[in-house]
XYZ file of C-alpha atoms in Angstrom:
327
model
C 38.748 78.430 148.235
C 35.416 80.247 150.148
C 33.253 79.063 152.554
C 29.818 79.237 151.526
C 26.925 78.383 153.898
C 23.963 77.343 151.911
C 21.014 75.946 152.835
C 20.218 72.169 151.198
C 16.813 69.970 150.755
C 17.042 65.977 150.302
C 14.479 63.338 149.254
C 13.198 62.691 152.826
C 13.098 66.374 153.855
C 12.642 68.954 151.862
C 12.587 71.667 153.854
C 15.273 73.961 154.030
C 18.442 72.254 156.359
C 21.160 75.170 156.403
C 24.761 73.027 155.912
C 28.730 75.044 155.823
C 30.914 73.727 152.304
C 34.327 74.269 152.802
C 35.560 74.909 148.791
C 38.942 74.218 149.060
C 40.740 75.598 145.292
C 45.139 76.016 146.410
C 47.226 76.553 143.938
C 48.528 73.273 142.968
C 52.176 72.549 144.449
C 55.345 71.029 142.910
C 56.154 67.678 144.556
C 59.953 67.844 146.314
C 61.434 66.679 143.042
C 61.195 70.145 141.464
C 62.702 72.949 141.057
C 59.642 74.951 142.366
C 59.313 73.002 144.945
C 62.747 73.708 147.421
C 61.557 77.500 146.965
C 58.279 77.546 147.826
C 57.943 79.407 151.134
C 57.094 77.206 154.616
C 54.520 78.468 155.534
C 52.745 78.454 152.220
C 53.532 74.465 152.004
C 52.124 74.337 155.554
C 48.493 76.022 154.681
C 48.417 73.917 151.206
C 49.020 71.078 153.788
C 47.039 71.956 155.920
C 43.591 71.604 154.008
C 44.586 67.901 153.147
C 44.681 67.178 156.902
C 41.779 68.885 158.447
C 39.835 66.940 155.061
C 41.732 63.239 156.188
C 40.705 63.910 159.571
C 36.306 64.997 159.515
C 36.275 61.626 156.511
C 37.330 59.263 159.174
C 38.123 59.985 162.983
C 35.809 62.908 163.521
C 32.409 60.603 163.851
C 35.031 59.078 166.551
C 33.647 62.289 168.821
C 29.917 61.592 167.895
C 29.542 59.746 170.111
C 30.587 61.245 173.026
C 28.051 63.987 172.588
C 29.467 65.928 175.328
C 32.911 67.052 172.503
C 30.575 68.072 169.795
C 32.336 69.023 166.616
C 30.615 69.593 162.755
C 29.228 66.384 160.880
C 30.399 65.272 157.186
C 28.441 64.941 154.900
C 28.430 63.353 151.709
C 29.850 65.355 148.582
C 29.955 63.824 144.932
C 32.854 61.603 143.811
C 34.267 64.757 141.047
C 34.322 67.417 144.344
C 35.674 64.896 147.614
C 39.234 66.167 147.049
C 38.214 69.998 147.358
C 34.647 70.783 148.810
C 33.541 69.308 152.908
C 29.963 69.377 153.748
C 30.084 70.145 157.476
C 26.458 70.452 158.917
C 26.656 73.697 160.180
C 26.852 74.275 164.096
C 25.272 77.698 164.203
C 22.369 76.285 164.429
C 22.799 74.309 167.726
C 25.673 76.925 169.008
C 24.625 80.027 168.017
C 26.998 82.306 169.746
C 30.355 82.900 169.239
C 32.876 83.733 171.595
C 33.729 87.008 172.514
C 37.352 88.198 172.288
C 37.613 87.308 175.735
C 36.684 84.897 177.756
C 34.254 85.023 180.884
C 35.973 81.882 183.121
C 31.701 80.667 182.902
C 33.477 80.483 179.258
C 36.979 79.637 179.462
C 35.475 76.317 182.066
C 33.413 75.043 179.521
C 36.292 75.047 176.510
C 38.658 73.541 178.265
C 35.349 70.610 179.060
C 35.591 70.093 175.383
C 38.524 70.352 174.705
C 39.874 67.303 177.499
C 36.971 65.337 175.867
C 38.513 65.197 172.800
C 41.792 64.653 173.778
C 40.438 61.623 176.087
C 38.784 60.243 173.334
C 41.736 60.343 171.163
C 44.451 59.253 174.029
C 47.624 56.750 172.574
C 46.592 57.312 169.704
C 47.534 53.978 167.252
C 46.281 53.432 163.416
C 46.364 56.999 162.613
C 48.765 57.768 159.245
C 51.117 61.031 160.348
C 51.822 63.919 157.692
C 55.124 65.600 158.925
C 57.087 69.584 159.002
C 56.066 71.109 155.196
C 59.406 70.888 153.419
C 59.381 67.422 154.523
C 56.665 66.064 152.190
C 57.386 64.931 149.207
C 54.721 65.543 147.173
C 52.184 68.761 149.262
C 49.127 67.342 146.265
C 49.197 63.701 147.717
C 50.195 63.602 151.312
C 47.205 62.314 153.808
C 47.471 62.040 157.692
C 47.460 64.350 159.940
C 50.132 65.877 161.404
C 52.894 63.789 162.942
C 52.670 67.435 164.947
C 49.585 69.553 165.668
C 50.137 72.933 165.365
C 51.470 75.394 163.178
C 53.669 76.905 165.706
C 55.750 74.144 166.895
C 59.907 74.553 165.678
C 60.137 72.555 163.100
C 57.949 75.158 161.192
C 59.256 77.541 162.564
C 62.380 77.752 160.445
C 62.559 80.694 159.343
C 61.046 82.732 163.501
C 63.459 81.157 164.139
C 66.475 82.171 162.408
C 64.920 85.648 163.026
C 64.365 84.692 167.029
C 68.274 83.690 167.211
C 69.204 87.183 165.295
C 68.043 88.936 169.088
C 69.888 86.885 171.479
C 70.236 89.215 173.754
C 66.488 90.714 173.931
C 65.979 86.134 173.992
C 68.977 85.503 176.142
C 67.224 83.714 178.944
C 64.802 81.725 175.553
C 67.083 81.051 173.356
C 68.945 77.585 175.371
C 66.073 75.872 176.315
C 64.544 76.323 172.278
C 65.394 73.117 170.703
C 65.814 70.821 173.960
C 62.120 71.533 174.572
C 61.461 70.476 170.698
C 62.354 67.140 170.989
C 61.150 67.129 174.095
C 57.594 68.170 172.709
C 58.439 66.094 169.481
C 59.087 63.162 170.868
C 57.395 62.843 174.815
C 55.158 59.484 174.632
C 53.883 59.726 177.552
C 49.964 62.065 177.486
C 50.271 61.855 173.483
C 47.168 62.596 172.000
C 45.318 64.175 169.570
C 46.199 68.113 169.290
C 42.644 69.988 167.371
C 46.004 72.857 166.295
C 44.611 75.626 166.970
C 41.916 76.134 169.192
C 41.047 79.973 170.357
C 37.958 82.723 170.068
C 37.468 82.201 166.650
C 36.782 78.735 166.261
C 35.149 78.291 169.555
C 31.274 78.333 169.417
C 29.156 78.055 172.462
C 25.627 77.239 173.031
C 22.343 79.661 174.692
C 21.622 79.733 177.366
C 18.228 78.343 179.155
C 14.985 80.821 178.720
C 13.697 81.949 181.355
C 11.167 79.841 183.463
C 12.820 76.285 181.185
C 15.492 74.415 183.721
C 18.679 75.589 183.947
C 21.325 73.786 180.763
C 24.405 73.590 180.749
C 26.537 75.031 178.491
C 28.634 73.854 175.707
C 30.426 74.659 173.601
C 31.860 73.624 169.792
C 34.515 73.519 167.750
C 35.776 73.626 163.782
C 38.538 74.400 161.242
C 40.880 71.294 161.806
C 43.906 72.261 159.300
C 46.802 72.414 162.450
C 44.920 68.466 163.862
C 48.111 66.195 164.992
C 49.711 64.241 166.977
C 51.195 66.285 170.773
C 50.881 66.382 174.343
C 47.304 67.876 175.824
C 48.893 70.699 177.528
C 49.737 72.095 174.464
C 46.068 72.779 172.840
C 45.689 73.662 176.547
C 48.635 76.302 176.583
C 47.699 78.270 173.667
C 44.135 78.570 174.339
C 44.277 79.624 177.436
C 46.776 82.022 176.189
C 45.634 83.360 172.914
C 41.431 84.044 174.578
C 41.358 83.694 178.560
C 40.980 86.775 180.042
C 44.206 87.827 182.268
C 41.821 87.719 185.626
C 41.748 84.487 185.187
C 45.579 83.728 184.864
C 46.962 86.226 187.500
C 48.828 84.312 189.658
C 49.724 80.373 190.176
C 46.124 79.657 191.959
C 43.858 80.468 189.698
C 45.928 78.902 186.503
C 46.696 75.858 188.700
C 42.660 76.012 189.249
C 42.630 76.347 185.049
C 44.778 73.031 184.614
C 42.208 71.507 187.372
C 39.322 71.735 185.428
C 41.171 69.960 182.182
C 43.492 67.292 183.911
C 40.306 66.159 186.578
C 37.995 66.445 183.029
C 40.083 63.705 181.052
C 40.361 61.941 184.024
C 37.622 61.444 184.222
C 36.969 60.150 180.869
C 39.921 58.167 180.162
C 42.857 55.675 181.431
C 46.034 57.690 181.537
C 48.042 55.009 182.085
C 50.510 56.993 184.703
C 50.052 60.355 183.312
C 49.729 62.578 186.669
C 49.425 65.172 187.597
C 53.147 66.333 188.177
C 53.771 65.218 184.854
C 51.344 67.487 183.340
C 52.801 70.437 185.377
C 56.615 69.199 183.469
C 55.237 69.309 181.003
C 52.513 72.878 180.768
C 55.936 74.840 181.564
C 57.512 73.151 178.643
C 54.787 74.374 176.642
C 54.752 77.468 177.527
C 58.984 78.705 176.838
C 57.581 76.731 173.123
C 54.612 79.111 173.346
C 56.472 81.947 173.961
C 59.188 80.360 171.695
C 56.703 81.123 168.924
C 55.699 84.863 169.612
C 59.636 86.082 170.752
C 59.703 85.180 166.922
C 56.385 86.449 164.958
C 54.007 87.934 167.674
C 56.063 90.055 170.340
C 55.304 89.357 173.890
C 52.287 88.695 176.414
C 52.337 89.811 179.384
C 51.223 86.548 181.410
C 52.704 83.979 178.912
C 56.186 86.189 178.845
C 55.973 85.793 182.961
C 55.143 82.383 183.517
C 58.213 81.230 180.948
C 60.585 82.826 182.546
C 59.840 81.644 185.726
C 59.798 78.225 184.295
C 63.470 79.886 182.747
C 64.455 80.073 186.005
C 63.379 77.587 187.857
C 65.184 75.829 184.966
C 68.833 77.405 185.414
C 68.674 76.350 188.587
C 67.982 73.582 189.063
C 71.021 73.345 185.941
C 67.870 71.881 182.250
C 65.486 70.525 181.469
């Protein structure tokens, strides 16, 4: 597929206006009944289905965010009927959010992104009535999959069987982590308290920021917008938060338990302010946070290698579970 920035006019607005056209042309995926479906890679299936998940979110769910104003995503516009399945015409977010995220975020921008994330999660807290897509290998026909992922994100264990097999072959290096891998995956898959919709890929490359006020103008609150919803789906909100901090935040802002807790409390306080949390306490968040940290380490160990903060925290979490006799 291709992504284009296009300028369009309408009868009611003759001034050219920028839009983003996402034209999706993946090769057709074989159905599960065909022999070729059984030989296609899990990662390729995941990518094919992810386009359908994004289309479902943009068409059916993104409008729920527009009324909040503070959790910005691109508005969706109509396309010709023959292109409903292969094109998304979206608002160009760079008009109001022209600043791309730096490679490592300063603390102020980290807070801004966390507030966006909390608003997104609060909107879909305890969601119901949303169609859910199972893991790639369980989808009967990838060409007709409809909904968001039953488990959001691209690294949870059900979508990473190949990497997990590789991890098990290196048991000596990750012996401290492997005993907890399957129990954590089950907790993240089934825990109901704190369940929401995840963005699924919260990182700097998918975040845009507003400009600061010009000199002489009144100060204004920095805001951000996120895009790329190919891995949107159900999950515990801390999964998004761990992924974001583990990939994008400045490591110096994560050093020490007080710094880490401070960022977690920004998230918790914002979710608490925006929605009824139904028994979701700070203690519950901390417990789920530990699951998510260890799970993210499992993914990196099988795929990416090591990252200082995540590995240190995952080792601390697993050591605590060792002392307590389990999760």
